[in-house]
Short mmCIF file of C-alpha atoms in Angstrom, two decimals:
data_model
loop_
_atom_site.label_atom_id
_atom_site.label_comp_id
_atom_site.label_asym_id
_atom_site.label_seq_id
_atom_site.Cartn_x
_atom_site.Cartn_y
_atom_site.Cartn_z
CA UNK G 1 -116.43 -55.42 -136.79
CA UNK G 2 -114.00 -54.06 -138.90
CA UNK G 3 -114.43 -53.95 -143.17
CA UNK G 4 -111.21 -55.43 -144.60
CA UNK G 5 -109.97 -53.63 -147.92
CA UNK G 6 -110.38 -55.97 -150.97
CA UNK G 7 -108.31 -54.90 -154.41
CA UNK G 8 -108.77 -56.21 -157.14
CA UNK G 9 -106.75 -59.54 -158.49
CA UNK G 10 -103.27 -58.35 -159.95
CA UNK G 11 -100.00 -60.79 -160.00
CA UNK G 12 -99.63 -63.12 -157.48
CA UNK G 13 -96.56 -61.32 -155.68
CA UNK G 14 -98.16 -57.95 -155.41
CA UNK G 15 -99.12 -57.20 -152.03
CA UNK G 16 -103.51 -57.53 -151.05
CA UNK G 17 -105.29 -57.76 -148.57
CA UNK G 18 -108.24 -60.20 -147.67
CA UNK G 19 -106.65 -62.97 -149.49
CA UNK G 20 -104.25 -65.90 -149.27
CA UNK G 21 -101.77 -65.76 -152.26
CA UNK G 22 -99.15 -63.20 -152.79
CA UNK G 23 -97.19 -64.30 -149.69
CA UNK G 24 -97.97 -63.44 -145.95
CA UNK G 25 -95.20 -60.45 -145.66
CA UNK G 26 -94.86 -57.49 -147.71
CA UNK G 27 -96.91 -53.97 -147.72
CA UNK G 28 -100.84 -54.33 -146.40
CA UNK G 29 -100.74 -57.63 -146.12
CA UNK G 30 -101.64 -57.26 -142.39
CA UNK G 31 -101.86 -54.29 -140.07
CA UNK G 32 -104.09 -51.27 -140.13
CA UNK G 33 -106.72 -49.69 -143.20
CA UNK G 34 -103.87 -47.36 -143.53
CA UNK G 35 -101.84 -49.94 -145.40
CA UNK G 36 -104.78 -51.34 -147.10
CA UNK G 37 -104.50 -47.79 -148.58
CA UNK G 38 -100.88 -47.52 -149.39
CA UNK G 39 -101.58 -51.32 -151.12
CA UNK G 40 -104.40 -49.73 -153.32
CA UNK G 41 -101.61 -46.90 -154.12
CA UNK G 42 -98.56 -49.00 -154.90
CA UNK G 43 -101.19 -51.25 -157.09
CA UNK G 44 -102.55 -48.20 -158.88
CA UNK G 45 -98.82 -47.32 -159.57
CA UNK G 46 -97.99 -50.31 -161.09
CA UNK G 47 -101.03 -50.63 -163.46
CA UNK G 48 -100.25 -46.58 -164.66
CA UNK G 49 -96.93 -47.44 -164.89
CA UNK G 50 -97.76 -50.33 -167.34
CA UNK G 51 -100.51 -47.95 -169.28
CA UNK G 52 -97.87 -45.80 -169.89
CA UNK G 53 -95.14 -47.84 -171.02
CA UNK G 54 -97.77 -49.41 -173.53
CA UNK G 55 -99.09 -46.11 -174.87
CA UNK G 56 -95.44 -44.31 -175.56
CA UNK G 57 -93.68 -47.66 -176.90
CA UNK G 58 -96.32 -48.83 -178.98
CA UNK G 59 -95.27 -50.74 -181.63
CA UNK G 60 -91.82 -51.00 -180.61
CA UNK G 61 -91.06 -54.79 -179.05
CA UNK G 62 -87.58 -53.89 -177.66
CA UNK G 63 -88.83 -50.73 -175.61
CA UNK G 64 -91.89 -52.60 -174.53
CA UNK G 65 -89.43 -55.02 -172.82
CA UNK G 66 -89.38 -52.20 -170.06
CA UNK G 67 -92.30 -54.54 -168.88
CA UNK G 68 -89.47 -56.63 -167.43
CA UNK G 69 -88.09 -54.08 -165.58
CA UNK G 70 -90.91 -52.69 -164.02
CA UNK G 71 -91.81 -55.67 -162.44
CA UNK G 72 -88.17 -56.50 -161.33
CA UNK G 73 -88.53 -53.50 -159.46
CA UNK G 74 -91.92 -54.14 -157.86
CA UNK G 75 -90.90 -57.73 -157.02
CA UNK G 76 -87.72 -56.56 -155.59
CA UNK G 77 -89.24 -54.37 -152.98
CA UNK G 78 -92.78 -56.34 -152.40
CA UNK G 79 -91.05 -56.95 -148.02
CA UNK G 80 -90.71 -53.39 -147.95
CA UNK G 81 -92.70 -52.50 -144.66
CA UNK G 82 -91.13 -49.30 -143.71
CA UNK G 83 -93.45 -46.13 -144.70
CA UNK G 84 -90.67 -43.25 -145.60
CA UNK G 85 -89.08 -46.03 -147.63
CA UNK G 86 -92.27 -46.93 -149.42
CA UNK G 87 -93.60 -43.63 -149.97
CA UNK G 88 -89.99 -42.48 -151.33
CA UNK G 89 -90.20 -45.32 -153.98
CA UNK G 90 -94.01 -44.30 -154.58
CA UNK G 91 -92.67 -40.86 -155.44
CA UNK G 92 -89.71 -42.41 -158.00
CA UNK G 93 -92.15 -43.99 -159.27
CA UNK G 94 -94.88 -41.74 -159.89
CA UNK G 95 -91.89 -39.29 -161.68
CA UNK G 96 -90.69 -41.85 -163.48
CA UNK G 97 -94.54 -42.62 -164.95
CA UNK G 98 -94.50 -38.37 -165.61
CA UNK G 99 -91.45 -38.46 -167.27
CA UNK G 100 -92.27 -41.01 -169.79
CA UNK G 101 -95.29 -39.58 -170.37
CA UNK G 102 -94.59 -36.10 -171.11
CA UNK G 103 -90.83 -36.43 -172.48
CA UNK G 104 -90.74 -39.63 -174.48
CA UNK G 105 -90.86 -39.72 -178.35
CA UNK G 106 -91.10 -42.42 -180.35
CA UNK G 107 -88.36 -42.28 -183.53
CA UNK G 108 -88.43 -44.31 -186.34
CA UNK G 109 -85.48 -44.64 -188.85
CA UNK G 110 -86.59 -43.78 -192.39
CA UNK G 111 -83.04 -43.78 -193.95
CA UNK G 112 -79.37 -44.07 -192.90
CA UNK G 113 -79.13 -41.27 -191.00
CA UNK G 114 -82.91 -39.92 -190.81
CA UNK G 115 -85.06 -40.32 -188.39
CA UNK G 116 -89.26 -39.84 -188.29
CA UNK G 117 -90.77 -38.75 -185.75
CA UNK G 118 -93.97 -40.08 -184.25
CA UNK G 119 -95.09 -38.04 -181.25
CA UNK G 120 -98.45 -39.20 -179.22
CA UNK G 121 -101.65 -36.58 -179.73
CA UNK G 122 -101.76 -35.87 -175.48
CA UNK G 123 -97.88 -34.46 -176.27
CA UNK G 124 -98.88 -31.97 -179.19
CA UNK G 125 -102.23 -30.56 -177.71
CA UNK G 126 -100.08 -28.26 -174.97
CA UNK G 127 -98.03 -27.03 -177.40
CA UNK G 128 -98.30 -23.43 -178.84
CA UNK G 129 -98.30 -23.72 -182.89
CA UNK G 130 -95.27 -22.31 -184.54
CA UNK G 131 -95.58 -18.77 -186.56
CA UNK G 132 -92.86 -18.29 -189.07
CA UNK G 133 -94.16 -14.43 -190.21
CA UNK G 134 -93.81 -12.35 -186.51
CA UNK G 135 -96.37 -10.16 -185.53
CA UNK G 136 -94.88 -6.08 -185.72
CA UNK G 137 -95.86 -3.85 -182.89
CA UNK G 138 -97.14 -1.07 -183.54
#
């Protein structure tokens, strides 16, 4: 007998497996482990993608409305059932979620024309310190 693939409960039009809501079509909702796995993946994707928009928009209601977006997007290709198609978006996706994470800076307007910056601690621990008296070789 075969083990069916259970994930874990997300919202009701992502595609699962071994359960009845979230619609009858869309990616592992039937067929072989294979898209069990490729469920688990898209799922995993969304939930990093939402970690991420949290953690570099924090504090900042207007850029947190990417929420909105993200799940447009998800919802919008939940029938998707061919596997180049799928695994393209995956990829998007998963450069999108890099992108955010190790390009985005929060700003914060101090004056007229200033602006703060507030940049996460994961962005500043690859960075080499600055050294404003050079080294002479010798």
């Amino acid at each position: 007998m075969r083990e069916r693939c259970r994930l874990r409960p997300g919202p009701d039009w992502l595609p699962r497996r071994g359960g009845s809501r979230g619609g009858g079509s869309g990616v592992g909702s039937h067929g072989s482990d294979c898209q069990g796995d490729r469920a688990g993946e898209v799922l995993q994707l969304f939930r990093t993608l939402h970690r991420t928009r949290q953690q570099v928009f924090k504090n900042d209601k207007r850029a947190l409305e990417a929420r909105v977006k993200i799940n447009e997007e998800f919802k919008k290709n939940k029938s998707e059932a061919s596997p180049e198609k799928i695994a393209e978006m995956m990829k998007l996706g998963s450069d999108v979620e890099l992108l955010l994470r190790t390009s985005v800076i929060q700003g914060v307007h101090t004056d007229h024309n200033t602006l703060k910056l507030v940049p996460r601690k994961d962005l500043l621990t690859e960075n080499v310190p600055y050294c404003d008296a050079p080294t002479q070789k010798q």
